């Protein structure tokens, strides 16, 4: 929305006559630019006008559509003029060059806009449309080059705002496109999951609190293991490495909710309700119990000196409930769990409704 | 209806009268009614691409404030109809391209003022035409919905389609089961939902997915305790709600988070009193309107979502709102 987080001082000093006249002039200029763009002329000249208008207001979605229509039209013109030169299923060099120029100029035009309006859906969508649609008629190597540029753009955008979910979504789409291109023809399959996984490690090392990176990691790991054709042992190894990495992070920031949500995510591996979609779906019942027990001990150790950290209690409650379910022992630590919930009720009063519901569930009727 | 922000700012009186915070109903009504008169401001024109949404936000807020007649009914209906295209879809304003987001607002506005019949007038093709437009945007392969002919897919559009179609009593025109399975594919281990399969959970997307499931009668698919826990953690110490872990609070999440909690019967998992105070603190007490957080410029988007949130919290003097 246009006014998110805008500390505005407008309305404080009343506008002078001069300011009003200036604003009225601006409005006239803006409206006449709109009229000029909507002239039905699908030409390069109109394309330039849309650039001016979109630089002024990138949220004007219909103008991005005018631009789409112009690009489609110019593309068609290029194709017909090439066909006149002789029948061929391939684009001629001149037409490829013209199309390449059109696309790369368009991509370049959007860069400052993306920097200025990184959360504007319409810019990202137009860009994706340009790459998936019109650029799809270019030779494969050209396409590949374009998508590789996009990957570095996604990296740049995420280095400016590491939580930008438009940026993360775009990155996933770029990766899918690059994989599609390299896996289209021969049967030698090439995936980018390994390098994307490394990318999340890099992002986490820069800022532990980056939940977007932790989330992407949780999506990538099962894929990665499948691509590696990982056996049980390899899956356990990955799981243990993740547990260790997270444990170190938790010691550094036990109040960071991002880390605790990733912890909850990893614990799904031991929960029969969720395990099937996790990185190690085939752990034995006994293995799950052993992992959960070890985890309870580790989290419990963190409590010392951090008695006011609500996340530790929440995790202990979840883990003990899971252990209770796995072991079938109905009275396992129930008194202790109730005590922790009561502590939460005191140190986390915002959510006391939730803690009271839980107490009611736990206390024997 | 203008989407111009300001002129006022929310909460410039912090610490002065915290215990006497009231909802300045009359000021908000005036603020919304005046939005249409601000055509001498450049921003009025720069936000034209949101006009129909703006009418919906303003109108709904007025209804909740007990002033259903606050905007002229006939002029509102005429404006909505002037945004319709031949293919049945609606644009943000006359001359703007048709899109799901505005088509949904159009149907919501017409339903609110009991004027869905207006669609049947002279050669518009009736509600059937609108239903066809929406149904035509569903993907046969995934069940998801595009925003328009250019093919951007997002769970926002799926919810919008379900919402408008249910108001038109025409949900049968689309493949509900396929759409539901698409939503399931967007679910994460934290109980939340993302914008597409594999995307991070986000309060706004959770509202769209849970809302769509509610309309489809499939709330049984929601991991209610997990989702409720995640949503309740959105509340920060000042009472405000954020959209994702470790982000800033914002009045609009009062709606996305709260309505989702309400749909899964866990509204009491956050502190309603503290949230109420936070929203009231974001008001401009003098000129009306609500901002995203104290100190920022007010606008009709946050005014609507703030008031809708207060309504869901049962704030006295407001009409009750349906969470879906």
Short mmCIF file of N, CA and C in Angstrom, two decimals, chain B residues 151-282:
data_model
loop_
_atom_site.label_atom_id
_atom_site.label_comp_id
_atom_site.label_asym_id
_atom_site.label_seq_id
_atom_site.Cartn_x
_atom_site.Cartn_y
_atom_site.Cartn_z
N UNK B 151 -1.79 -13.65 -16.36
CA UNK B 151 -1.37 -14.90 -15.74
C UNK B 151 -0.47 -14.84 -14.52
N UNK B 152 -0.75 -13.96 -13.57
CA UNK B 152 -0.02 -14.00 -12.30
C UNK B 152 -0.86 -14.81 -11.31
N UNK B 153 -0.28 -15.84 -10.72
CA UNK B 153 -1.03 -16.69 -9.78
C UNK B 153 -0.65 -16.38 -8.35
N UNK B 154 -1.64 -16.40 -7.46
CA UNK B 154 -1.42 -15.94 -6.10
C UNK B 154 -2.66 -16.38 -5.30
N UNK B 155 -2.47 -16.84 -4.05
CA UNK B 155 -3.63 -17.28 -3.27
C UNK B 155 -4.60 -16.14 -2.98
N UNK B 156 -4.14 -14.87 -3.12
CA UNK B 156 -5.07 -13.74 -2.95
C UNK B 156 -6.21 -13.84 -3.96
N UNK B 157 -5.88 -14.26 -5.18
CA UNK B 157 -6.90 -14.30 -6.23
C UNK B 157 -7.85 -15.49 -6.04
N UNK B 158 -7.32 -16.55 -5.47
CA UNK B 158 -8.17 -17.71 -5.19
C UNK B 158 -9.24 -17.33 -4.16
N UNK B 159 -8.79 -16.67 -3.09
CA UNK B 159 -9.75 -16.22 -2.08
C UNK B 159 -10.75 -15.25 -2.70
N UNK B 160 -10.24 -14.30 -3.50
CA UNK B 160 -11.12 -13.31 -4.13
C UNK B 160 -12.19 -13.99 -4.97
N UNK B 161 -11.77 -14.98 -5.74
CA UNK B 161 -12.71 -15.70 -6.60
C UNK B 161 -13.79 -16.36 -5.75
N UNK B 162 -13.36 -17.05 -4.69
CA UNK B 162 -14.32 -17.75 -3.82
C UNK B 162 -15.28 -16.76 -3.16
N UNK B 163 -14.73 -15.64 -2.70
CA UNK B 163 -15.53 -14.63 -2.03
C UNK B 163 -16.62 -14.10 -2.98
N UNK B 164 -16.19 -13.64 -4.16
CA UNK B 164 -17.15 -13.05 -5.11
C UNK B 164 -18.16 -14.11 -5.57
N UNK B 165 -17.66 -15.31 -5.87
CA UNK B 165 -18.58 -16.34 -6.36
C UNK B 165 -19.58 -16.74 -5.29
N UNK B 166 -19.16 -16.75 -4.03
CA UNK B 166 -20.13 -17.13 -3.01
C UNK B 166 -21.17 -16.03 -2.84
N UNK B 167 -20.76 -14.76 -3.00
CA UNK B 167 -21.75 -13.68 -2.94
C UNK B 167 -22.72 -13.78 -4.12
N UNK B 168 -22.22 -14.29 -5.25
CA UNK B 168 -23.07 -14.45 -6.44
C UNK B 168 -23.77 -15.81 -6.46
N UNK B 169 -23.59 -16.57 -5.37
CA UNK B 169 -24.17 -17.91 -5.25
C UNK B 169 -23.80 -18.79 -6.45
N UNK B 170 -22.55 -18.75 -6.84
CA UNK B 170 -22.14 -19.47 -8.05
C UNK B 170 -20.82 -20.22 -7.86
N UNK B 171 -20.55 -20.65 -6.64
CA UNK B 171 -19.30 -21.35 -6.38
C UNK B 171 -19.17 -22.61 -7.25
N UNK B 172 -20.32 -23.17 -7.64
CA UNK B 172 -20.32 -24.40 -8.44
C UNK B 172 -19.69 -24.20 -9.83
N UNK B 173 -19.50 -22.92 -10.23
CA UNK B 173 -18.96 -22.65 -11.57
C UNK B 173 -17.47 -22.97 -11.66
N UNK B 174 -16.82 -23.21 -10.52
CA UNK B 174 -15.38 -23.50 -10.57
C UNK B 174 -15.08 -24.84 -9.90
N UNK B 175 -13.84 -25.32 -10.10
CA UNK B 175 -13.43 -26.60 -9.52
C UNK B 175 -12.95 -26.35 -8.07
N UNK B 176 -13.89 -26.44 -7.14
CA UNK B 176 -13.59 -26.13 -5.74
C UNK B 176 -12.58 -27.12 -5.16
N UNK B 177 -12.76 -28.39 -5.47
CA UNK B 177 -11.87 -29.42 -4.90
C UNK B 177 -10.42 -29.18 -5.32
N UNK B 178 -10.23 -28.83 -6.58
CA UNK B 178 -8.87 -28.60 -7.08
C UNK B 178 -8.26 -27.36 -6.40
N UNK B 179 -9.07 -26.33 -6.25
CA UNK B 179 -8.57 -25.12 -5.58
C UNK B 179 -8.19 -25.44 -4.14
N UNK B 180 -9.01 -26.25 -3.48
CA UNK B 180 -8.72 -26.63 -2.09
C UNK B 180 -7.41 -27.40 -2.02
N UNK B 181 -7.17 -28.26 -2.98
CA UNK B 181 -5.91 -29.02 -2.91
C UNK B 181 -4.73 -28.10 -3.20
N UNK B 182 -4.96 -27.05 -3.97
CA UNK B 182 -3.87 -26.08 -4.16
C UNK B 182 -3.54 -25.39 -2.84
N UNK B 183 -4.57 -25.04 -2.08
CA UNK B 183 -4.34 -24.40 -0.78
C UNK B 183 -3.55 -25.35 0.13
N UNK B 184 -3.93 -26.61 0.10
CA UNK B 184 -3.20 -27.58 0.94
C UNK B 184 -1.72 -27.60 0.57
N UNK B 185 -1.44 -27.44 -0.73
CA UNK B 185 -0.04 -27.46 -1.18
C UNK B 185 0.71 -26.22 -0.70
N UNK B 186 -0.02 -25.17 -0.31
CA UNK B 186 0.64 -23.94 0.18
C UNK B 186 0.89 -23.99 1.69
N UNK B 187 0.47 -25.07 2.36
CA UNK B 187 0.59 -25.15 3.82
C UNK B 187 2.04 -25.44 4.23
N UNK B 188 2.44 -24.85 5.35
CA UNK B 188 3.78 -25.08 5.91
C UNK B 188 3.68 -25.79 7.25
N UNK B 189 4.84 -26.29 7.74
CA UNK B 189 4.87 -26.99 9.02
C UNK B 189 4.46 -26.11 10.20
N UNK B 190 4.57 -24.77 10.03
CA UNK B 190 4.19 -23.90 11.15
C UNK B 190 2.68 -23.71 11.21
N UNK B 191 1.94 -24.39 10.32
CA UNK B 191 0.49 -24.29 10.34
C UNK B 191 -0.03 -23.18 9.42
N UNK B 192 0.90 -22.32 8.93
CA UNK B 192 0.52 -21.20 8.08
C UNK B 192 0.54 -21.55 6.60
N UNK B 193 0.26 -20.52 5.78
CA UNK B 193 0.21 -20.70 4.33
C UNK B 193 0.98 -19.58 3.66
N UNK B 194 1.56 -19.91 2.49
CA UNK B 194 2.28 -18.90 1.71
C UNK B 194 1.53 -18.55 0.44
N UNK B 195 2.14 -17.66 -0.33
CA UNK B 195 1.52 -17.12 -1.54
C UNK B 195 1.41 -18.18 -2.65
N UNK B 196 2.29 -19.18 -2.59
CA UNK B 196 2.27 -20.29 -3.55
C UNK B 196 3.01 -21.45 -2.89
N UNK B 197 2.92 -22.67 -3.43
CA UNK B 197 3.59 -23.80 -2.76
C UNK B 197 5.08 -23.52 -2.56
N UNK B 198 5.57 -23.75 -1.35
CA UNK B 198 7.00 -23.53 -1.07
C UNK B 198 7.30 -22.16 -0.49
N UNK B 199 6.31 -21.24 -0.51
CA UNK B 199 6.57 -19.88 0.00
C UNK B 199 6.34 -19.81 1.50
N UNK B 200 7.03 -18.84 2.11
CA UNK B 200 6.98 -18.62 3.56
C UNK B 200 5.57 -18.21 4.03
N UNK B 201 5.19 -18.66 5.22
CA UNK B 201 3.89 -18.28 5.78
C UNK B 201 3.83 -16.77 6.00
N UNK B 202 2.67 -16.21 5.73
CA UNK B 202 2.50 -14.76 5.80
C UNK B 202 1.05 -14.51 6.23
N UNK B 203 0.85 -13.61 7.20
CA UNK B 203 -0.50 -13.42 7.76
C UNK B 203 -1.55 -13.09 6.69
N UNK B 204 -1.19 -12.27 5.73
CA UNK B 204 -2.14 -11.91 4.69
C UNK B 204 -2.55 -13.12 3.87
N UNK B 205 -1.55 -13.94 3.51
CA UNK B 205 -1.85 -15.15 2.73
C UNK B 205 -2.62 -16.16 3.57
N UNK B 206 -2.35 -16.18 4.88
CA UNK B 206 -3.08 -17.10 5.76
C UNK B 206 -4.55 -16.73 5.75
N UNK B 207 -4.83 -15.41 5.84
CA UNK B 207 -6.22 -14.97 5.78
C UNK B 207 -6.87 -15.47 4.48
N UNK B 208 -6.17 -15.32 3.35
CA UNK B 208 -6.80 -15.71 2.08
C UNK B 208 -7.04 -17.22 2.04
N UNK B 209 -6.08 -18.00 2.53
CA UNK B 209 -6.22 -19.46 2.44
C UNK B 209 -7.28 -19.97 3.43
N UNK B 210 -7.23 -19.46 4.66
CA UNK B 210 -8.21 -19.91 5.65
C UNK B 210 -9.61 -19.42 5.25
N UNK B 211 -9.67 -18.19 4.74
CA UNK B 211 -10.96 -17.66 4.28
C UNK B 211 -11.54 -18.51 3.15
N UNK B 212 -10.70 -18.87 2.20
CA UNK B 212 -11.18 -19.70 1.08
C UNK B 212 -11.65 -21.06 1.60
N UNK B 213 -10.89 -21.64 2.53
CA UNK B 213 -11.30 -22.94 3.09
C UNK B 213 -12.62 -22.81 3.85
N UNK B 214 -12.80 -21.67 4.54
CA UNK B 214 -14.05 -21.45 5.27
C UNK B 214 -15.23 -21.40 4.29
N UNK B 215 -15.04 -20.69 3.17
CA UNK B 215 -16.11 -20.59 2.17
C UNK B 215 -16.40 -21.97 1.58
N UNK B 216 -15.33 -22.75 1.38
CA UNK B 216 -15.51 -24.09 0.78
C UNK B 216 -16.00 -25.11 1.81
N UNK B 217 -16.14 -24.69 3.07
CA UNK B 217 -16.56 -25.63 4.12
C UNK B 217 -15.50 -26.67 4.44
N UNK B 218 -14.21 -26.30 4.30
CA UNK B 218 -13.14 -27.27 4.54
C UNK B 218 -12.15 -26.80 5.62
N UNK B 219 -12.65 -26.14 6.67
CA UNK B 219 -11.76 -25.72 7.75
C UNK B 219 -11.17 -26.92 8.49
N UNK B 220 -11.75 -28.11 8.25
CA UNK B 220 -11.19 -29.33 8.87
C UNK B 220 -9.75 -29.57 8.43
N UNK B 221 -9.34 -28.96 7.30
CA UNK B 221 -7.98 -29.17 6.80
C UNK B 221 -6.94 -28.31 7.52
N UNK B 222 -7.41 -27.36 8.34
CA UNK B 222 -6.46 -26.44 8.99
C UNK B 222 -5.90 -27.08 10.26
N UNK B 223 -4.58 -26.93 10.44
CA UNK B 223 -3.90 -27.40 11.64
C UNK B 223 -4.11 -26.30 12.70
N UNK B 224 -5.27 -26.34 13.35
CA UNK B 224 -5.74 -25.16 14.10
C UNK B 224 -4.84 -24.77 15.28
N UNK B 225 -4.38 -25.75 16.04
CA UNK B 225 -3.55 -25.38 17.19
C UNK B 225 -2.22 -24.76 16.74
N UNK B 226 -1.60 -25.37 15.73
CA UNK B 226 -0.33 -24.84 15.23
C UNK B 226 -0.50 -23.46 14.64
N UNK B 227 -1.52 -23.33 13.77
CA UNK B 227 -1.76 -22.04 13.14
C UNK B 227 -2.12 -21.00 14.19
N UNK B 228 -2.98 -21.38 15.13
CA UNK B 228 -3.38 -20.45 16.18
C UNK B 228 -2.17 -19.97 16.97
N UNK B 229 -1.25 -20.90 17.26
CA UNK B 229 -0.04 -20.53 18.01
C UNK B 229 0.78 -19.53 17.20
N UNK B 230 1.00 -19.84 15.93
CA UNK B 230 1.80 -18.95 15.07
C UNK B 230 1.16 -17.56 15.00
N UNK B 231 -0.16 -17.54 14.80
CA UNK B 231 -0.87 -16.26 14.70
C UNK B 231 -0.79 -15.48 16.01
N UNK B 232 -0.91 -16.18 17.13
CA UNK B 232 -0.89 -15.47 18.42
C UNK B 232 0.49 -14.86 18.68
N UNK B 233 1.53 -15.47 18.13
CA UNK B 233 2.89 -14.91 18.30
C UNK B 233 3.08 -13.64 17.48
N UNK B 234 2.10 -13.28 16.65
CA UNK B 234 2.21 -12.02 15.90
C UNK B 234 2.03 -10.82 16.81
N UNK B 235 1.45 -11.02 18.00
CA UNK B 235 1.23 -9.86 18.88
C UNK B 235 2.52 -9.47 19.59
N UNK B 236 2.86 -8.19 19.49
CA UNK B 236 4.07 -7.66 20.10
C UNK B 236 3.72 -6.93 21.40
N UNK B 237 4.76 -6.54 22.13
CA UNK B 237 4.50 -6.03 23.47
C UNK B 237 3.64 -4.75 23.49
N UNK B 238 3.64 -3.97 22.39
CA UNK B 238 2.79 -2.77 22.39
C UNK B 238 1.35 -3.10 22.02
N UNK B 239 1.04 -4.39 21.84
CA UNK B 239 -0.32 -4.80 21.54
C UNK B 239 -0.59 -4.98 20.06
N UNK B 240 0.24 -4.34 19.20
CA UNK B 240 0.05 -4.44 17.75
C UNK B 240 0.45 -5.80 17.21
N UNK B 241 -0.01 -6.11 15.99
CA UNK B 241 0.27 -7.40 15.37
C UNK B 241 1.18 -7.22 14.16
N UNK B 242 2.11 -8.15 13.95
CA UNK B 242 2.92 -8.10 12.74
C UNK B 242 2.48 -9.20 11.77
N UNK B 243 3.09 -9.22 10.58
CA UNK B 243 2.64 -10.16 9.55
C UNK B 243 3.47 -11.43 9.46
N UNK B 244 4.72 -11.37 9.96
CA UNK B 244 5.64 -12.51 9.92
C UNK B 244 6.58 -12.38 11.11
N UNK B 245 7.29 -13.47 11.47
CA UNK B 245 8.22 -13.38 12.60
C UNK B 245 9.24 -12.25 12.42
N UNK B 246 9.54 -11.55 13.49
CA UNK B 246 10.57 -10.52 13.53
C UNK B 246 10.31 -9.37 12.57
N UNK B 247 9.05 -9.01 12.35
CA UNK B 247 8.72 -7.85 11.54
C UNK B 247 7.99 -6.81 12.41
N UNK B 248 7.81 -5.61 11.85
CA UNK B 248 7.14 -4.54 12.60
C UNK B 248 5.63 -4.74 12.64
N UNK B 249 5.00 -4.22 13.70
CA UNK B 249 3.55 -4.28 13.81
C UNK B 249 2.90 -3.29 12.83
N UNK B 250 1.64 -3.54 12.49
CA UNK B 250 0.93 -2.72 11.50
C UNK B 250 -0.57 -2.95 11.68
N UNK B 251 -1.34 -1.86 11.68
CA UNK B 251 -2.79 -1.96 11.91
C UNK B 251 -3.48 -2.93 10.95
N UNK B 252 -3.02 -3.03 9.69
CA UNK B 252 -3.77 -3.87 8.76
C UNK B 252 -3.75 -5.34 9.19
N UNK B 253 -2.70 -5.74 9.92
CA UNK B 253 -2.68 -7.13 10.39
C UNK B 253 -3.71 -7.37 11.49
N UNK B 254 -4.23 -6.27 12.07
CA UNK B 254 -5.32 -6.46 13.03
C UNK B 254 -6.42 -7.22 12.33
N UNK B 255 -6.57 -6.98 11.05
CA UNK B 255 -7.60 -7.71 10.33
C UNK B 255 -7.13 -9.10 9.89
N UNK B 256 -6.00 -9.19 9.17
CA UNK B 256 -5.58 -10.50 8.62
C UNK B 256 -5.39 -11.54 9.72
N UNK B 257 -4.74 -11.12 10.80
CA UNK B 257 -4.45 -12.09 11.87
C UNK B 257 -5.71 -12.40 12.67
N UNK B 258 -6.42 -11.33 13.00
CA UNK B 258 -7.59 -11.48 13.87
C UNK B 258 -8.69 -12.30 13.21
N UNK B 259 -8.96 -12.00 11.94
CA UNK B 259 -10.04 -12.73 11.27
C UNK B 259 -9.66 -14.20 11.13
N UNK B 260 -8.37 -14.48 10.87
CA UNK B 260 -7.94 -15.87 10.77
C UNK B 260 -8.13 -16.57 12.11
N UNK B 261 -7.73 -15.90 13.20
CA UNK B 261 -7.92 -16.49 14.53
C UNK B 261 -9.40 -16.75 14.78
N UNK B 262 -10.22 -15.80 14.36
CA UNK B 262 -11.65 -15.94 14.60
C UNK B 262 -12.22 -17.13 13.83
N UNK B 263 -11.77 -17.31 12.58
CA UNK B 263 -12.28 -18.43 11.77
C UNK B 263 -11.94 -19.79 12.38
N UNK B 264 -10.82 -19.85 13.12
CA UNK B 264 -10.47 -21.13 13.75
C UNK B 264 -10.79 -21.11 15.26
N UNK B 265 -11.68 -20.20 15.64
CA UNK B 265 -12.16 -20.12 17.04
C UNK B 265 -11.07 -19.91 18.07
N UNK B 266 -10.09 -19.08 17.75
CA UNK B 266 -9.03 -18.82 18.73
C UNK B 266 -8.75 -17.33 18.88
N UNK B 267 -9.80 -16.55 18.76
CA UNK B 267 -9.66 -15.10 18.88
C UNK B 267 -9.10 -14.71 20.25
N UNK B 268 -9.40 -15.53 21.25
CA UNK B 268 -8.96 -15.18 22.62
C UNK B 268 -7.49 -15.54 22.86
N UNK B 269 -6.78 -16.01 21.83
CA UNK B 269 -5.37 -16.37 22.01
C UNK B 269 -4.44 -15.15 21.95
N UNK B 270 -4.99 -13.97 21.69
CA UNK B 270 -4.19 -12.74 21.81
C UNK B 270 -4.89 -11.82 22.81
N UNK B 271 -4.20 -10.75 23.21
CA UNK B 271 -4.78 -9.82 24.18
C UNK B 271 -5.58 -8.75 23.44
N UNK B 272 -6.89 -8.92 23.41
CA UNK B 272 -7.76 -8.01 22.66
C UNK B 272 -7.74 -6.59 23.18
N UNK B 273 -7.61 -6.47 24.49
CA UNK B 273 -7.62 -5.13 25.08
C UNK B 273 -6.40 -4.32 24.64
N UNK B 274 -5.24 -5.00 24.66
CA UNK B 274 -4.01 -4.30 24.25
C UNK B 274 -4.03 -3.96 22.77
N UNK B 275 -4.61 -4.86 21.96
CA UNK B 275 -4.70 -4.58 20.53
C UNK B 275 -5.64 -3.40 20.29
N UNK B 276 -6.74 -3.37 21.03
CA UNK B 276 -7.69 -2.26 20.90
C UNK B 276 -6.98 -0.94 21.17
N UNK B 277 -6.18 -0.91 22.25
CA UNK B 277 -5.45 0.31 22.57
C UNK B 277 -4.49 0.69 21.46
N UNK B 278 -3.82 -0.31 20.92
CA UNK B 278 -2.86 -0.03 19.84
C UNK B 278 -3.58 0.61 18.65
N UNK B 279 -4.73 0.03 18.25
CA UNK B 279 -5.45 0.57 17.09
C UNK B 279 -5.93 2.00 17.39
N UNK B 280 -6.47 2.19 18.58
CA UNK B 280 -6.97 3.53 18.93
C UNK B 280 -5.84 4.56 18.93
N UNK B 281 -4.64 4.09 19.30
CA UNK B 281 -3.47 4.96 19.30
C UNK B 281 -3.04 5.38 17.91
N UNK B 282 -3.49 4.65 16.91
CA UNK B 282 -3.11 4.95 15.52
C UNK B 282 -4.10 5.90 14.86
#
